[in-house]
Structures are given as structure tokens and as C-alpha cells.
C-alpha positions as a Python dict, from the first residue, in 0.01 Angstrom:
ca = {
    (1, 'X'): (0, 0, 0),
    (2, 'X'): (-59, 288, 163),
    (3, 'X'): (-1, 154, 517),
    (4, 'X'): (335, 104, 443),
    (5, 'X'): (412, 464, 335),
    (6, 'X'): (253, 574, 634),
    (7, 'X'): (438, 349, 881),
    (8, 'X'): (736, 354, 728),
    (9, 'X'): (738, 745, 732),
    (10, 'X'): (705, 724, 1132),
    (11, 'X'): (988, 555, 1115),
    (12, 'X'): (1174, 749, 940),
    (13, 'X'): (1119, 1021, 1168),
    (14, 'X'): (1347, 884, 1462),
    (15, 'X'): (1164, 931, 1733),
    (16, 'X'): (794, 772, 1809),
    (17, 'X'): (576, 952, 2043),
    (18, 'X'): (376, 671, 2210),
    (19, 'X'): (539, 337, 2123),
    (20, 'X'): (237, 153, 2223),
    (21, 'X'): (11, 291, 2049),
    (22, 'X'): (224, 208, 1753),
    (23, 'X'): (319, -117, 1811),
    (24, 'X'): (-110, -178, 1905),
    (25, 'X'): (-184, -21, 1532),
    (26, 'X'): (101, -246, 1339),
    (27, 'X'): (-96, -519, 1550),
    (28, 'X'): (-407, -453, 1415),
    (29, 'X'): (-229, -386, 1062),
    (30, 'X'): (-56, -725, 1032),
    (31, 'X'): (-329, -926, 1176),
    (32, 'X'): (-555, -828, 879),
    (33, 'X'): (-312, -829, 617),
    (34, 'X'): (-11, -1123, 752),
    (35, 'X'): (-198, -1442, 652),
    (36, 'X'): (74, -1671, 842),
    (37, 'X'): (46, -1459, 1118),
    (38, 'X'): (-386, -1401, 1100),
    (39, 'X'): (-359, -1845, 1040),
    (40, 'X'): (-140, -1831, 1360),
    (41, 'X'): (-423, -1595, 1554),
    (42, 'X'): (-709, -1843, 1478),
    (43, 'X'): (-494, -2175, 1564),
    (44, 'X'): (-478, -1983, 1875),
    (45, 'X'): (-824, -1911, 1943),
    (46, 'X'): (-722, -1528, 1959),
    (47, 'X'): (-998, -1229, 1822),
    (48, 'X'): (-730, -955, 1757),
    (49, 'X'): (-1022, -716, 1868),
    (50, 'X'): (-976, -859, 2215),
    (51, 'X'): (-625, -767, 2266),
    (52, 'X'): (-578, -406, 2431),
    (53, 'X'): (-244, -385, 2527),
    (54, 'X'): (106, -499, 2354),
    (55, 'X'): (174, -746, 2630),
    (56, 'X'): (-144, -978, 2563),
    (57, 'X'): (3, -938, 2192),
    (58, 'X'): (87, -1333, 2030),
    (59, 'X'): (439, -1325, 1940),
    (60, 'X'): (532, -1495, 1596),
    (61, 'X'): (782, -1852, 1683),
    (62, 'X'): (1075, -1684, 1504),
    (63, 'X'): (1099, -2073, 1324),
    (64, 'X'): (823, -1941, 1061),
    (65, 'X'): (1051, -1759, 868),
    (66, 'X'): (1199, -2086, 781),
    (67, 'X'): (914, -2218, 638),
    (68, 'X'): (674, -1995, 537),
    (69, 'X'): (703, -1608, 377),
    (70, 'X'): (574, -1376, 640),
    (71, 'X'): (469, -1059, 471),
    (72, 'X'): (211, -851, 540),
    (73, 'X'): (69, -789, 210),
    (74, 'X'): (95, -882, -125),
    (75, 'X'): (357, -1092, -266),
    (76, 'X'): (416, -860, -574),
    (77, 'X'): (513, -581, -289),
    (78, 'X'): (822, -716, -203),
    (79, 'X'): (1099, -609, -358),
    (80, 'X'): (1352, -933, -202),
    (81, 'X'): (1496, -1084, 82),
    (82, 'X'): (1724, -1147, 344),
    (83, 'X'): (1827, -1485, 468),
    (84, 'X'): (1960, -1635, 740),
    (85, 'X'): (2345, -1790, 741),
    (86, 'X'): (2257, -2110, 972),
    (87, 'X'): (2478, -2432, 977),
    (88, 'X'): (2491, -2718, 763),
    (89, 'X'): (2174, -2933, 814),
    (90, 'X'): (1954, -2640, 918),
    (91, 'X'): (1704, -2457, 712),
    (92, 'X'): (1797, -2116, 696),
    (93, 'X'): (1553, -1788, 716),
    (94, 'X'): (1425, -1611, 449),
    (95, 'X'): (1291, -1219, 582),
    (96, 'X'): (1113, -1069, 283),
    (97, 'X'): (1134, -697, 252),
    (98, 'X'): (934, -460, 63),
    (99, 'X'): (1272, -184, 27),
    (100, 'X'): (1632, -231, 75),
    (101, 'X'): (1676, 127, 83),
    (102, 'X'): (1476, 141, 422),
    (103, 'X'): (1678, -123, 580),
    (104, 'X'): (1969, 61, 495),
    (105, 'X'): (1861, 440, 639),
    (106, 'X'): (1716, 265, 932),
    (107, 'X'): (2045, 110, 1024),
    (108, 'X'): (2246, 396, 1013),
    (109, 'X'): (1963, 571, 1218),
    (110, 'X'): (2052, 324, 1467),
    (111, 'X'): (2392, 307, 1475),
    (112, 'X'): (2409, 719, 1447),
    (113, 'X'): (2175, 760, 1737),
    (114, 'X'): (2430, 603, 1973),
    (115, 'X'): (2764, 662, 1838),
    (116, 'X'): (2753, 991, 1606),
    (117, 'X'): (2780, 1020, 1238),
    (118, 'X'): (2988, 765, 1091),
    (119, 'X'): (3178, 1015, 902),
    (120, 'X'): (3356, 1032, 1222),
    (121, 'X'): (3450, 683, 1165),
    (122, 'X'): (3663, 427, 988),
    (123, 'X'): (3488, 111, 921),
    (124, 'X'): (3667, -205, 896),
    (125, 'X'): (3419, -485, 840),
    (126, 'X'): (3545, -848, 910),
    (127, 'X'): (3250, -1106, 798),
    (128, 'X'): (3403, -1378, 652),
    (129, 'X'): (3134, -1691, 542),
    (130, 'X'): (2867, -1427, 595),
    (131, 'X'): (3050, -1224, 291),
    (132, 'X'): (3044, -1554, 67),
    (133, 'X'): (2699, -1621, 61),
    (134, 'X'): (2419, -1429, -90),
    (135, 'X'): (2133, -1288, 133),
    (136, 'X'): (2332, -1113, 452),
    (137, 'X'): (2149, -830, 562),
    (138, 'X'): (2478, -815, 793),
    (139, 'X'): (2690, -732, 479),
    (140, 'X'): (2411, -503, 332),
    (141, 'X'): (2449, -290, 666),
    (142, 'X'): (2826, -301, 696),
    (143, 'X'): (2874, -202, 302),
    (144, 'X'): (2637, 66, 373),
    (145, 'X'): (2818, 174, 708),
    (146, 'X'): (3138, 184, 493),
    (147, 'X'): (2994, 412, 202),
    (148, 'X'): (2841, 638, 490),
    (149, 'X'): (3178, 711, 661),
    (150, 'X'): (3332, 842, 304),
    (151, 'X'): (3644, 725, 431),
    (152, 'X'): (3909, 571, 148),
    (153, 'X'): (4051, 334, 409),
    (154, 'X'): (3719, 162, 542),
    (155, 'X'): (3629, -170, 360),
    (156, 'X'): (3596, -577, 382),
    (157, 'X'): (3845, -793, 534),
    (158, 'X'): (3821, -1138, 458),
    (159, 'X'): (4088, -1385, 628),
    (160, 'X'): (4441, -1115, 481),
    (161, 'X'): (4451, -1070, 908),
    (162, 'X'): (4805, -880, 855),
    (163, 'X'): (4644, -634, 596),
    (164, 'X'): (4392, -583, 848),
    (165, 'X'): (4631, -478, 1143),
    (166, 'X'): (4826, -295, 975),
    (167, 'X'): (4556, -87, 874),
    (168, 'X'): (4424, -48, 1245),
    (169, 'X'): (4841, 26, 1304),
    (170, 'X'): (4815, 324, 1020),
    (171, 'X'): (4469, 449, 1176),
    (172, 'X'): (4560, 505, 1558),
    (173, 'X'): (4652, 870, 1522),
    (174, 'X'): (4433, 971, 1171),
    (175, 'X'): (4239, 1175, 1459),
    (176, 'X'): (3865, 996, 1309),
    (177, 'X'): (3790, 680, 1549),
    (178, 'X'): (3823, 324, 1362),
    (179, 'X'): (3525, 52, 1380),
    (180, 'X'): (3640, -281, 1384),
    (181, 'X'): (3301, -475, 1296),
    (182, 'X'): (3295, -804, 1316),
    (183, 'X'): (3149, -1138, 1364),
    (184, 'X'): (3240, -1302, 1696),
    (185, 'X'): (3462, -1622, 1551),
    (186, 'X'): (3680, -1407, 1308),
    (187, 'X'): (3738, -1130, 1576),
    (188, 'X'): (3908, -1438, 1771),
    (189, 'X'): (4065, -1595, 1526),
    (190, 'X'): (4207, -1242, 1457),
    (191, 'X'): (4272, -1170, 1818),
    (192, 'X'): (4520, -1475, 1839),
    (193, 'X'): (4679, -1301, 1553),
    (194, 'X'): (4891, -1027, 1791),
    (195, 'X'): (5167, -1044, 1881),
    (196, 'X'): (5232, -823, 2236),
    (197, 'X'): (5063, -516, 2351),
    (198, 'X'): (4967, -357, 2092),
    (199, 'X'): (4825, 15, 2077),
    (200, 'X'): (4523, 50, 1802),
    (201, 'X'): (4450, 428, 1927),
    (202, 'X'): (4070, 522, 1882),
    (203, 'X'): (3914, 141, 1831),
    (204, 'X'): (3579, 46, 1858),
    (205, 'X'): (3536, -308, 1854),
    (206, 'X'): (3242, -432, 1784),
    (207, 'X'): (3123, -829, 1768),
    (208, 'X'): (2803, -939, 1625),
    (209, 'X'): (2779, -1227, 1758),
    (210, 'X'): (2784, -1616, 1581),
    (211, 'X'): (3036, -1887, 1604),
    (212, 'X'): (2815, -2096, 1319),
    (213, 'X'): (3033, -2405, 1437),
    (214, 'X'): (3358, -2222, 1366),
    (215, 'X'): (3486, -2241, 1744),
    (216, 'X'): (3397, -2378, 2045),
    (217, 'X'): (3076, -2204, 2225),
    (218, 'X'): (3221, -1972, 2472),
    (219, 'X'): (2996, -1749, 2694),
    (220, 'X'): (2988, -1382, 2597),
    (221, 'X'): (3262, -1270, 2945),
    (222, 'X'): (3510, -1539, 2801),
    (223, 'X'): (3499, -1366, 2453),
    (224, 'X'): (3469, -1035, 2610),
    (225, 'X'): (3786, -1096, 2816),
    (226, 'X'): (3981, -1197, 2520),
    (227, 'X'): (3903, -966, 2255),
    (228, 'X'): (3996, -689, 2535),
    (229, 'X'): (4313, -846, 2628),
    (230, 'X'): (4436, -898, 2245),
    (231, 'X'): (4299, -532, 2106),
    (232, 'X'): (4427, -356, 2440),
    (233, 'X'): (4037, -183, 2492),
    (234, 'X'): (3848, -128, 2808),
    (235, 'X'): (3504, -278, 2656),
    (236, 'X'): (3421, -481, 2400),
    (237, 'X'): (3093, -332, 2213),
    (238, 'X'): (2798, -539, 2086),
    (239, 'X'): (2533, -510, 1786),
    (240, 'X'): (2213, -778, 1858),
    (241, 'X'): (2027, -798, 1536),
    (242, 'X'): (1919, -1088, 1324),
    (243, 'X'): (1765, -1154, 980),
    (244, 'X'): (1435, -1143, 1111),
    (245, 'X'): (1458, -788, 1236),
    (246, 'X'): (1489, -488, 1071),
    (247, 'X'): (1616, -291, 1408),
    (248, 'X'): (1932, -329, 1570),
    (249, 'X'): (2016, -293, 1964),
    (250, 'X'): (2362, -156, 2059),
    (251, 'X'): (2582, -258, 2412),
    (252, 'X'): (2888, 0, 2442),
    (253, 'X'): (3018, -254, 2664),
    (254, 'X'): (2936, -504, 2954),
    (255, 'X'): (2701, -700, 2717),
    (256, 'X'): (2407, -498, 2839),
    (257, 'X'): (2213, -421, 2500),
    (258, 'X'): (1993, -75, 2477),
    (259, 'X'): (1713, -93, 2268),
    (260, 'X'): (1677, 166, 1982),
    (261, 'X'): (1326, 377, 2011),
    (262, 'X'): (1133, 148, 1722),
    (263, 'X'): (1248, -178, 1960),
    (264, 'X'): (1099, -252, 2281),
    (265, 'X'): (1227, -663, 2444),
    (266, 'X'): (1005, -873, 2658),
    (267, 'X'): (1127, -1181, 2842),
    (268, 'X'): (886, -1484, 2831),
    (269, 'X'): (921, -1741, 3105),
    (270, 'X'): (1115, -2039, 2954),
    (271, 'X'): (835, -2289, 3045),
    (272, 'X'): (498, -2075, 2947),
    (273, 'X'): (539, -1849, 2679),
    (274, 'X'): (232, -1683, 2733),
    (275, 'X'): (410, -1542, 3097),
    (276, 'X'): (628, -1226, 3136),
    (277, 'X'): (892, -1252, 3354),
    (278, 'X'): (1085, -944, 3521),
    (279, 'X'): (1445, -987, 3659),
    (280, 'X'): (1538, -1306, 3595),
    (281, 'X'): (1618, -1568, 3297),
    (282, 'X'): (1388, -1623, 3006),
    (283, 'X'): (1317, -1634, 2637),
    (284, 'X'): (1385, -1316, 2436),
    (285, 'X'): (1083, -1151, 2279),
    (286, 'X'): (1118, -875, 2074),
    (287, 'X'): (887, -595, 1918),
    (288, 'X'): (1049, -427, 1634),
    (289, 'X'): (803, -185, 1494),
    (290, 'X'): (1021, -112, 1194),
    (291, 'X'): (879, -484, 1087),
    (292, 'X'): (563, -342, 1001),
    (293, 'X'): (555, -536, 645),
    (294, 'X'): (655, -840, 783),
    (295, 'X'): (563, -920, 1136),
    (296, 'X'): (697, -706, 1446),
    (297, 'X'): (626, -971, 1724),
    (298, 'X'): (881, -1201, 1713),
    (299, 'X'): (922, -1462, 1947),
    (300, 'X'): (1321, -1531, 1945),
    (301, 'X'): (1529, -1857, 2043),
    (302, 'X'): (1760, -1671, 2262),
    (303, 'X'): (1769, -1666, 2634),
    (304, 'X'): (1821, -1334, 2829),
    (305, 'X'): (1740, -1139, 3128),
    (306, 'X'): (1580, -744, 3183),
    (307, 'X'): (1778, -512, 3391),
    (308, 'X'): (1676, -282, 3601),
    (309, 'X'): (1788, 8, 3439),
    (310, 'X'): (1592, -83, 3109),
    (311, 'X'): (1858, -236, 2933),
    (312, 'X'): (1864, -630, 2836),
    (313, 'X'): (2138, -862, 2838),
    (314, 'X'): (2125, -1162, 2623),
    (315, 'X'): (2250, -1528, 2812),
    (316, 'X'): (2262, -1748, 2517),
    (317, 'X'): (2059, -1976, 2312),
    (318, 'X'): (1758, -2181, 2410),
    (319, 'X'): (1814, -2565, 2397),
    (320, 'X'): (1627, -2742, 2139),
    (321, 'X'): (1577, -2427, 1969),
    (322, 'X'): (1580, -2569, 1597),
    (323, 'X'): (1275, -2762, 1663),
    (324, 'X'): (1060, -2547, 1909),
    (325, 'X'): (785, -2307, 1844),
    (326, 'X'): (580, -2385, 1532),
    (327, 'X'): (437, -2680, 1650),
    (328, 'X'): (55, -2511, 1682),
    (329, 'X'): (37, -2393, 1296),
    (330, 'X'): (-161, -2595, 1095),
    (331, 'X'): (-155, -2613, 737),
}
């Protein structure tokens, strides 16, 4: 389809010169061509003709992609999927995509646009359970990370925790920095693994979030706190992505999350989802033009809060959120 060529190459360009007028024409694109989306549209009474600016834009329940296939196009397009790693009992996510190797470049667009080329890094990937199932994007963009930084001593870690430090030991003064990615419940679990005060040199760490019923919930300060304590850092950095998405937002510490240039975050007031809110608590709405063969209005389950200085920081998890949102399709 030629819409996704052109798109796609916008994309690739890393920068977008009017966001809005993007995110208006994916609007128009998907609304035509998404049929769970268009369904969603007319359950809602909405003419996508009427809508002329991206905040009067429906946002997708973020639930649909566990029920339905949200493309925007023909099935015989897509090329596979991503899915979700959820907890026993739930249904998990499926995100069809029409090109792995897009994914991949966009993430290390992302990634490279904040931190430099990751051939100035080491990349030590701990993402155990999301390693033993099939479907992570997660592991898709960490192997990729790894192959990017051409370094011999970046790889997977799975639970060999003393292999692990002693690789971050052996790293400290290589003179390249070392990126310790990893998903929030194994970074503890590693954390409670040191033994004294313990210098790692150059060390990014980096959580993804997810506890997936490994650990007790604890809010993002307590981890935070923690992590820094164990890994002897000043901050603790942050990737917020999700199946769902094919962008990625990056906090270099303090949990405040920048949005790359194809993202843009909305918060929704927590009782009327058809309400912005500015400067205080709400749902999490995000625009992620580099969705444009899926759907790039997605209306998240996480709770969060806009900061003045543009950035977002995310608060946690709606309550209820397994069973809100889709309640107005029809079948």
C-alpha cells in the first residue's frame, strides 16, 4: 500500500515538520482503512470529516488489541506480530505489524536520539520470562540494541546474576559506557544480589518497567531508591513503551519521560475520557505516529500527570483496568 511507504518514509526521516498535521493525515488514513477503529467511529456517532484538530481525535481503548486485530489495511500486509506478556488469567495483546525491520530502525532512532550511537555502548539485557516466551517486541529491541553496539561482551542475561556482575566488574574502565537494560523485577532481584559498595564505572541503568506478579507493587521512588543504592548511580533511567506502540519515550532520571518527535501524550481526566486535563492526575493517552498501520491513538490504562516543562511522568496503573474501555464496540 502505498500509504505505508509514504508514512513510513517520514518516519524514517527523524524529524517531522508539523506533527499535527501528521498525526490529522494518519487520522484520516486509519479511519478509512482500520475497520475496528472506522466500527469504533460510528458506535460513536463520530464523521471523521468533522474532526479538525488532534485533540477532538477518538482514542482507540488500548483493550482492543486483545480482542480484535487492529490493522489498517489488509490482512495479507502484515508480515507478524507482537504480543503482550500479561499474567496468568489475562488475555494478552497481539500488535500486528506490517515490517519488523521498521520496528527495529525506529528503536534505535529513539534510543540514539537521546543517548548517542550505541556503538558507544555495552548492552547487557536482563529480561527474564519476557525472553521465554515468543512475541516480545522488548527482546526484538534489546537483541537489536546488542547487534548495533558491535560489542563482543553485550548479550542476554537470564537469572546467572554472578556472570552478570562480573561482567559489569570487567566493564567499569573498558572506556565505552555499559547499559544495563532491564525489566523492573529482575533489576531487584539482581540488586539484592551485592554485596557492599560496589563501583560499576560508566553504568546506565535502565528499567522497563513490569513486576507481572513477580514482586510486590512498589511505586516507581521506592524502586528508584533501591536500584540507586545497590548499583551506586545518581539516577535510575527509564524506557516507557508497550506492545501496542511502536515508539518508545526515554526518562534519564527522576521518572520524568520525554517523548521522542513521532510521540506526542495527552492526559484524559480519569472520570470523562472525552476531557483533557493539564497539571494534574489522569489517564495516559498517547499518539504514536509511527503506528500508522495499526492505529496511532491509543487510549492507555496507565495513570500519569503533564509537566510543565513538556515532559510526562507516569503514576501507575488505572484500577479496574483489565475490564475498562471496550465496552461501546459492538459486534
Amino acid at each position: 500500500m502505498n500509504s505505508f511507504k509514504s508514512f513510513s518514509e517520514k518516519i524514517k526521516t527523524g524529524k517531522i515538520d508539523d506533527f499535527d498535521a501528521l498525526a490529522m493525515d494518519s487520522f484520516l488514513f486509519q479511519s478509512t482503512h482500520n475497520k475496528i477503529y472506522q466500527r469504533y467511529l460510528e458506535v460513536r456517532g463520530i464523521r471523521p470529516r468533522d474532526i479538525t484538530e488532534i485533540k477532538a481525535i477518538p482514542f482507540l481503548p488500548i483493550g482492543m488489541f486483545k480482542t480484535t486485530q487492529v490493522i489498517s489495511g489488509p490482512e495479507a500486509l502484515f508480515s507478524g506480530w507482537y504480543s503482550s506478556s500479561g499474567t496468568t488469567g489475562q488475555e494478552n495483546s497481539r500488535h500486528y505489524i506490517y515490517s519488523k525491520d521498521f520496528y527495529l530502525e525506529h528503536c534505535v532512532n529513539n534510543f540514539e536520539s537521546v543517548y548517542g550511537s550505541l556503538e558507544n555502548f555495552h548492552v547487557l539485557a536482563l529480561l527474564p520470562s519476557y525472553l521465554e516466551r515468543e512475541g516480545s517486541s522488548l527482546v526484538d529491541m534489546a537483541a537489536h540494541f546488542i547487534e548495533k553496539s558491535q560489542s563482543i561482551h553485550s548479550g542476554f542475561y537470564l537469572y546467572d546474576h554472578e556472570a552478570l556482575l562480573g561482567k559489569m566488574k570487567a566493564l567499569k574502565k573498558d572506556g565505552r559506557k555499559t547499559l544495563l537494560l532491564g525489566v523492573t523485577f529482575a533489576l531487584l532481584d539482581l540488586a539484592e544480589k551485592i554485596n557492599g559498595h560496589v563501583d560499576y564505572g560508566d553504568l546506565i541503568v535502565m528499567e522497563t518497567g513490569g513486576m507481572k506478579g513477580r514482586r510486590k507493587e512498589m511505586i516507581r521512588e521506592e524502586v528508584h531508591k533501591v536500584l540507586r543504592s545497590a548499583f551506586n548511580v545518581n539516577q535510575i533511567h527509564s524506557e516507557y513503551g508497550m506492545t501496542e506502540l511502536m515508539s518508545q519515550a526515554y526518562s534519564p532520571g527522576g521518572g520524568k519521560f520525554w517523548c521522542s518527535p513521532f510521540m506526542k501524550v495527552l492526559i484524559r481526566d480519569v472520570y470523562d475520557p472525552f476531557v483533557y486535563t493539564s497539571g494534574t492526575t489522569g489517564a495516559i493517552n498517547v499518539i504514536d505516529l509511527a503506528n500508522f498501520h495499526s492505529c496511532s491513538f491509543i487510549e492507555t490504562e496507565d495513570l500519569g500527570v503533564k509537566n510543565k516543562d513538556g515532559s510526562f511522568t507516569v503514576l501507575g496503573r488505572m484500577d479496574n483496568s483489565e475490564t475498562r474501555g471496550c465496552n461501546l464496540m459492538i459486534n
